[in-house]
Short mmCIF file of C-alpha atoms in Angstrom, two decimals:
data_model
loop_
_atom_site.label_atom_id
_atom_site.label_comp_id
_atom_site.label_asym_id
_atom_site.label_seq_id
_atom_site.Cartn_x
_atom_site.Cartn_y
_atom_site.Cartn_z
CA MET A 756 45.23 -81.88 -15.69
CA PRO A 757 44.65 -78.31 -16.87
CA VAL A 758 45.96 -77.16 -20.25
CA PHE A 759 46.68 -73.45 -20.58
CA TYR A 760 47.43 -72.17 -24.08
CA GLY A 761 48.54 -75.63 -25.15
CA THR A 762 50.72 -76.30 -22.10
CA GLU A 763 49.61 -79.01 -19.69
CA VAL A 764 50.50 -78.37 -16.05
CA ALA A 765 50.99 -81.09 -13.48
CA SER A 766 48.70 -79.71 -10.77
CA ARG A 767 45.34 -78.03 -10.30
CA LEU A 768 46.95 -75.77 -7.73
CA MET A 769 48.56 -72.46 -8.67
CA LEU A 770 50.36 -70.73 -5.83
CA GLY A 771 51.50 -67.18 -5.17
CA THR A 772 54.93 -66.35 -3.85
CA ALA A 773 54.19 -63.36 -1.59
CA GLN A 774 53.87 -62.87 2.17
CA TYR A 775 55.66 -66.03 3.39
CA PRO A 776 57.49 -65.81 6.73
CA SER A 777 60.80 -66.70 5.03
CA PRO A 778 62.24 -67.84 1.69
CA ALA A 779 62.84 -71.31 3.19
CA ILE A 780 59.18 -71.65 4.19
CA LEU A 781 58.12 -70.45 0.74
CA ALA A 782 60.26 -73.15 -0.88
CA GLU A 783 59.00 -75.92 1.42
CA ALA A 784 55.38 -74.80 0.98
CA PHE A 785 55.81 -75.07 -2.77
CA ARG A 786 57.28 -78.55 -2.46
CA GLN A 787 54.36 -79.70 -0.29
CA SER A 788 51.74 -78.03 -2.49
CA GLY A 789 52.86 -79.74 -5.68
CA ALA A 790 51.88 -76.50 -7.44
CA GLY A 791 52.93 -76.42 -11.07
CA ILE A 792 52.64 -72.67 -11.51
CA ALA A 793 53.99 -69.85 -9.34
CA THR A 794 52.74 -66.30 -9.67
CA VAL A 795 55.30 -63.51 -9.43
CA SER A 796 55.40 -59.76 -9.92
CA VAL A 797 57.75 -57.00 -11.01
CA ARG A 798 58.73 -54.24 -8.62
CA ARG A 799 61.17 -51.34 -8.50
CA GLU A 800 64.85 -52.05 -8.08
CA ALA A 801 67.52 -49.34 -8.01
CA GLY A 802 70.55 -48.15 -6.10
CA GLY A 803 71.66 -50.62 -3.47
CA ASN A 804 68.43 -52.61 -3.63
CA ARG A 805 69.13 -56.06 -5.12
CA ALA A 806 66.22 -57.99 -3.59
CA GLY A 807 64.90 -58.98 -6.98
CA GLN A 808 68.09 -60.77 -7.93
CA ASP A 809 67.95 -63.01 -4.84
CA PHE A 810 64.25 -63.70 -5.36
CA TRP A 811 64.85 -64.73 -8.96
CA ALA A 812 67.44 -67.29 -7.84
CA LEU A 813 64.94 -68.71 -5.33
CA ILE A 814 62.19 -69.04 -7.96
CA GLN A 815 64.46 -70.78 -10.42
CA ASP A 816 65.27 -73.39 -7.76
CA LEU A 817 61.55 -74.20 -7.35
CA GLY A 818 61.41 -75.71 -10.83
CA VAL A 819 57.89 -74.41 -11.53
CA THR A 820 56.34 -72.53 -14.44
CA VAL A 821 56.23 -68.81 -13.73
CA LEU A 822 53.12 -66.69 -14.28
CA PRO A 823 53.94 -62.98 -13.87
CA ASN A 824 51.18 -60.59 -12.86
CA THR A 825 50.33 -56.93 -13.32
CA ALA A 826 49.23 -56.54 -9.70
CA GLY A 827 48.57 -53.01 -8.53
CA CYS A 828 47.84 -51.60 -11.98
CA HIS A 829 44.77 -49.38 -12.25
CA ALA A 830 44.83 -48.46 -15.96
CA ALA A 831 45.10 -50.44 -19.18
CA ARG A 832 48.22 -48.62 -20.38
CA GLU A 833 49.98 -49.17 -17.05
CA ALA A 834 49.11 -52.88 -17.15
CA VAL A 835 50.36 -53.21 -20.74
CA THR A 836 53.74 -51.62 -19.95
CA THR A 837 54.06 -53.77 -16.82
CA ALA A 838 53.26 -56.89 -18.87
CA GLN A 839 55.89 -55.96 -21.44
CA MET A 840 58.52 -55.57 -18.71
CA ALA A 841 57.44 -58.87 -17.15
CA ARG A 842 57.69 -60.69 -20.48
CA GLU A 843 61.31 -59.64 -20.88
CA LEU A 844 62.21 -60.38 -17.26
CA PHE A 845 60.62 -63.82 -17.06
CA ASP A 846 60.96 -64.80 -20.72
CA THR A 847 57.32 -65.87 -21.04
CA ASN A 848 54.30 -64.75 -23.03
CA TRP A 849 52.03 -65.69 -20.12
CA ILE A 850 50.63 -62.80 -18.12
CA LYS A 851 48.15 -62.74 -15.27
CA LEU A 852 46.33 -59.54 -16.16
CA GLU A 853 45.16 -57.53 -13.17
CA VAL A 854 43.62 -54.10 -13.66
CA ILE A 855 42.09 -52.98 -10.40
CA GLY A 856 38.95 -50.84 -10.45
CA ASN A 857 38.21 -50.38 -6.75
CA ALA A 858 40.70 -49.91 -3.95
CA ASP A 859 38.50 -51.37 -1.20
CA THR A 860 37.51 -54.62 -2.88
CA LEU A 861 40.38 -54.84 -5.41
CA GLN A 862 37.62 -55.64 -7.87
CA PRO A 863 38.86 -55.78 -11.47
CA ASP A 864 37.97 -52.87 -13.76
CA PRO A 865 36.05 -54.76 -16.45
CA PHE A 866 36.37 -52.05 -19.10
CA ALA A 867 40.13 -51.55 -18.71
CA LEU A 868 40.57 -55.31 -18.47
CA ILE A 869 39.01 -55.89 -21.90
CA GLU A 870 41.03 -53.02 -23.41
CA ALA A 871 44.33 -54.32 -21.99
CA ALA A 872 43.54 -57.95 -22.89
CA ALA A 873 42.98 -57.01 -26.54
CA ILE A 874 46.21 -54.97 -26.74
CA LEU A 875 48.25 -57.70 -25.09
CA THR A 876 46.78 -60.49 -27.23
CA ASP A 877 47.60 -58.49 -30.37
CA ASP A 878 51.14 -58.11 -29.02
CA GLY A 879 51.56 -61.90 -28.73
CA PHE A 880 50.77 -62.35 -25.04
CA GLN A 881 48.78 -65.28 -23.66
CA VAL A 882 46.52 -63.56 -21.18
CA PHE A 883 45.19 -64.99 -17.90
CA PRO A 884 42.66 -62.31 -16.89
CA TYR A 885 41.83 -61.87 -13.21
CA CYS A 886 38.13 -61.08 -13.60
CA THR A 887 34.79 -61.32 -11.86
CA GLU A 888 32.27 -64.07 -12.57
CA ASP A 889 30.27 -61.66 -14.77
CA LEU A 890 29.21 -63.69 -17.79
CA VAL A 891 29.17 -60.78 -20.25
CA LEU A 892 32.60 -59.60 -19.15
CA CYS A 893 33.93 -63.12 -19.62
CA GLU A 894 32.42 -63.34 -23.10
CA ARG A 895 34.13 -60.09 -24.04
CA LEU A 896 37.44 -61.32 -22.67
CA VAL A 897 37.20 -64.45 -24.80
CA GLU A 898 36.37 -62.26 -27.82
CA ALA A 899 39.48 -60.20 -26.98
CA GLY A 900 41.57 -63.36 -27.27
CA CYS A 901 41.71 -64.79 -23.75
CA GLN A 902 41.76 -68.60 -23.75
CA VAL A 903 41.71 -68.81 -19.96
CA LEU A 904 39.38 -67.06 -17.50
CA MET A 905 40.20 -66.48 -13.84
CA PRO A 906 37.13 -65.26 -11.92
CA TRP A 907 37.51 -64.33 -8.29
CA GLY A 908 35.94 -66.43 -5.55
CA ALA A 909 35.95 -63.43 -3.21
CA PRO A 910 38.09 -60.27 -2.93
CA ILE A 911 41.86 -60.81 -2.79
CA GLY A 912 43.18 -61.70 0.63
CA THR A 913 39.79 -62.07 2.32
CA GLY A 914 39.60 -65.84 2.68
CA LEU A 915 35.83 -65.65 2.28
CA GLY A 916 35.68 -68.53 -0.18
CA LEU A 917 33.11 -68.65 -2.98
CA ASN A 918 30.81 -65.63 -2.79
CA ASN A 919 28.73 -66.53 -5.84
CA ILE A 920 28.52 -70.25 -6.39
CA TYR A 921 25.66 -69.84 -8.84
CA GLY A 922 27.69 -67.40 -10.94
CA LEU A 923 30.72 -69.68 -10.99
CA ARG A 924 28.55 -72.66 -11.95
CA SER A 925 26.90 -70.66 -14.74
CA LEU A 926 30.29 -69.66 -16.07
CA ARG A 927 31.41 -73.30 -16.14
CA ALA A 928 28.27 -74.30 -18.02
CA HIS A 929 28.62 -71.42 -20.48
CA PHE A 930 32.30 -72.02 -21.27
CA PRO A 931 32.69 -75.81 -21.34
CA ASN A 932 35.90 -75.61 -23.38
CA ILE A 933 37.69 -72.64 -21.79
CA PRO A 934 40.00 -73.46 -18.86
CA LEU A 935 38.58 -71.78 -15.76
CA VAL A 936 40.53 -70.94 -12.62
CA VAL A 937 39.14 -69.50 -9.40
CA ASP A 938 41.65 -66.82 -8.52
CA ALA A 939 41.57 -65.07 -5.16
CA GLY A 940 39.46 -65.13 -2.04
CA LEU A 941 40.03 -68.71 -0.95
CA GLY A 942 40.86 -69.31 2.70
CA LEU A 943 40.49 -73.05 3.24
CA PRO A 944 41.23 -76.28 1.37
CA SER A 945 37.53 -77.23 1.48
CA GLN A 946 36.79 -74.16 -0.67
CA ALA A 947 39.42 -75.24 -3.18
CA ALA A 948 37.90 -78.72 -3.31
CA HIS A 949 34.52 -77.11 -3.95
CA CYS A 950 35.92 -75.17 -6.94
CA ILE A 951 37.23 -78.34 -8.55
CA GLU A 952 34.00 -80.20 -7.76
CA LEU A 953 32.19 -77.45 -9.70
CA GLY A 954 34.27 -78.43 -12.70
CA TYR A 955 36.89 -75.70 -12.46
CA ASP A 956 40.26 -76.62 -13.89
CA ALA A 957 42.40 -75.09 -11.16
CA VAL A 958 42.57 -72.67 -8.25
CA LEU A 959 45.04 -69.86 -7.67
CA LEU A 960 45.75 -68.73 -4.13
CA ASN A 961 48.43 -67.11 -2.05
CA THR A 962 47.35 -65.57 1.25
CA ALA A 963 45.56 -68.70 2.51
CA VAL A 964 48.87 -70.57 2.50
CA ALA A 965 51.36 -67.79 3.18
CA LYS A 966 49.48 -66.30 6.15
CA ALA A 967 48.48 -69.60 7.77
CA GLY A 968 50.17 -70.34 11.08
CA ASP A 969 51.87 -73.28 9.38
CA PRO A 970 52.12 -72.47 5.66
CA VAL A 971 53.77 -75.80 4.83
CA ALA A 972 50.92 -77.84 6.35
CA MET A 973 48.34 -75.62 4.70
CA ALA A 974 50.05 -76.05 1.34
CA ARG A 975 49.78 -79.82 1.74
CA GLY A 976 46.12 -79.42 2.74
CA PHE A 977 45.35 -77.53 -0.46
CA ALA A 978 47.21 -80.14 -2.53
CA LEU A 979 45.05 -82.91 -1.07
CA ALA A 980 41.90 -80.81 -1.47
CA VAL A 981 42.30 -80.21 -5.19
CA GLU A 982 43.04 -83.91 -5.65
CA ALA A 983 39.89 -84.82 -3.71
CA GLY A 984 37.87 -82.32 -5.72
CA ALA A 985 39.12 -83.75 -9.00
CA LEU A 986 38.27 -87.31 -7.96
CA ALA A 987 34.79 -86.18 -6.98
CA ALA A 988 34.22 -84.26 -10.22
CA GLU A 989 35.29 -87.26 -12.30
CA ALA A 990 33.18 -89.67 -10.21
CA ASP A 991 29.81 -88.29 -11.40
CA PRO A 992 28.38 -87.03 -8.07
CA MET A 993 24.80 -87.84 -7.05
CA GLU A 994 22.10 -85.25 -7.58
CA PRO A 995 21.04 -83.42 -4.39
CA ARG A 996 17.36 -83.74 -3.45
CA ASP A 997 15.10 -82.08 -0.93
CA MET A 998 13.50 -85.10 0.74
CA ALA A 999 15.27 -87.79 2.74
CA ALA A 1000 15.77 -91.26 1.32
CA PRO A 1001 16.98 -94.03 3.64
CA SER A 1002 20.33 -95.50 2.77
CA THR A 1003 19.86 -98.57 4.98
CA PRO A 1004 17.48 -101.15 3.40
CA VAL A 1005 13.93 -100.89 4.75
CA LEU A 1006 13.22 -104.50 3.75
CA GLY A 1007 14.04 -106.98 6.51
CA LYS A 1008 13.88 -104.58 9.40
CA ALA A 1009 12.75 -106.40 12.59
CA PHE A 1010 9.13 -105.73 13.52
CA LEU A 1011 9.37 -104.64 17.17
CA MET B 987 70.76 -33.25 -15.52
CA LYS B 988 68.01 -34.38 -13.20
CA ILE B 989 65.80 -37.34 -14.01
CA ILE B 990 63.30 -39.35 -11.97
CA VAL B 991 64.35 -42.96 -11.29
CA ASN B 992 61.72 -45.11 -9.61
CA GLY B 993 60.04 -42.01 -8.24
CA GLU B 994 63.24 -40.46 -6.83
CA THR B 995 65.00 -37.43 -8.32
CA VAL B 996 68.49 -38.42 -9.41
CA GLU B 997 71.36 -36.22 -10.66
CA THR B 998 73.10 -38.07 -13.48
CA VAL B 999 75.58 -37.63 -16.31
CA ALA B 1000 74.28 -40.76 -18.06
CA GLU B 1001 73.21 -39.88 -21.58
CA THR B 1002 71.61 -43.24 -22.30
CA LEU B 1003 69.49 -45.70 -20.39
CA ALA B 1004 72.27 -48.31 -20.57
CA ARG B 1005 74.71 -45.87 -18.93
CA LEU B 1006 72.18 -45.05 -16.21
CA LEU B 1007 71.86 -48.74 -15.35
CA SER B 1008 75.65 -49.04 -15.06
CA GLU B 1009 75.69 -45.92 -12.89
CA GLN B 1010 73.07 -47.55 -10.65
CA GLY B 1011 75.15 -50.74 -10.35
CA LEU B 1012 72.55 -52.67 -12.34
CA GLY B 1013 74.44 -53.08 -15.61
CA ASP B 1014 74.44 -56.86 -15.36
CA ALA B 1015 71.30 -57.26 -13.20
CA LYS B 1016 68.07 -58.96 -14.19
CA VAL B 1017 65.93 -55.85 -14.63
CA ALA B 1018 63.43 -54.43 -17.09
CA THR B 1019 62.97 -50.77 -17.92
CA SER B 1020 60.61 -48.09 -19.12
CA VAL B 1021 61.11 -44.41 -19.95
CA ASN B 1022 58.18 -42.02 -19.66
CA GLU B 1023 55.81 -44.97 -19.21
CA VAL B 1024 56.94 -46.70 -22.42
CA PHE B 1025 58.69 -50.09 -22.21
CA VAL B 1026 62.30 -50.03 -23.41
CA PRO B 1027 63.62 -53.52 -24.27
CA LYS B 1028 67.08 -54.54 -23.12
CA THR B 1029 68.35 -54.45 -26.70
CA ALA B 1030 67.28 -50.80 -27.07
CA ARG B 1031 68.87 -49.41 -23.89
CA ASP B 1032 72.10 -48.36 -25.60
CA GLY B 1033 70.18 -46.29 -28.10
CA GLN B 1034 67.70 -44.83 -25.61
CA PRO B 1035 68.72 -41.22 -24.87
CA LEU B 1036 67.87 -39.64 -21.53
CA ASN B 1037 66.71 -36.07 -21.20
CA ASP B 1038 66.18 -33.74 -18.29
CA GLY B 1039 62.99 -34.64 -16.43
CA ASP B 1040 62.62 -38.13 -17.93
CA ARG B 1041 60.81 -40.66 -15.78
CA VAL B 1042 62.65 -43.97 -15.67
CA GLU B 1043 61.32 -47.14 -14.09
CA ILE B 1044 63.67 -50.05 -13.31
CA VAL B 1045 61.99 -53.24 -12.12
CA ALA B 1046 63.09 -56.72 -11.13
CA PRO B 1047 61.41 -60.05 -10.30
CA ARG B 1048 59.54 -59.95 -7.01
CA GLN B 1049 57.06 -61.91 -4.93
CA GLY B 1050 53.49 -61.82 -6.24
CA GLY B 1051 50.07 -63.38 -5.89
#
């Protein structure tokens, strides 16, 4: 099972908490997913608005490890302040660092990401950077202190799956000892299985479960998929080849 | 004085961040705060003065991906 900053988690599935049809469906989806980590955010609360207090009670009942994010931040300073507020709220040094560089693709800003990761690491955070599969960016993030990398599979919320399988495979080969998580873009359990088959330690997803017609069933589907992927990865898969090779013995075939 | 709380202009007599939270009914709530884009820890709210035009952010746990 994956180990993040010295903490082993019980599942290769990390699940977001947004966009579910109801709190009850969120809770049941989490139970069926077996996810060990739940991502959460911080948002404004003032006046008569107490939504955050109710949500916090719900999350505590799930019994999962919480990974707060800096979703929606577009600058390093903004992400750092958000992370500091999240650390106090959730009482954890873990932070999923998101610094968005493009509004259409929600692609991370690589330059601001490195800047924020270095500041946060110096401040005692354990950073989970939401990044692209760019090898040089990932090297710089590791130099900045990140001991986990979370490249996207495809843009957030698209469900397109793995847009750059070669890039993800290269990253795995280049960082054999850094936990790698595909974060964002997954739409189907088969894509999650593929990530784990590639040797990735975990997947992080939200929309694929929350926006499915039956989020609870989809959560179970993803749980089975990451288990299947892990079995396959550990089972030393065969090498693909271009030409056919009969699986049924040729010897002994009737001469007709 | 007038300050900005979560993007809204608010008229307040609160002289500290801790008093503002009480005024907002969030004195005992699970929230985190910043003033003028700088994080203010819970332990520092009593000593954090507020001045006219300050920008205060008050956040709480929320759903996220």
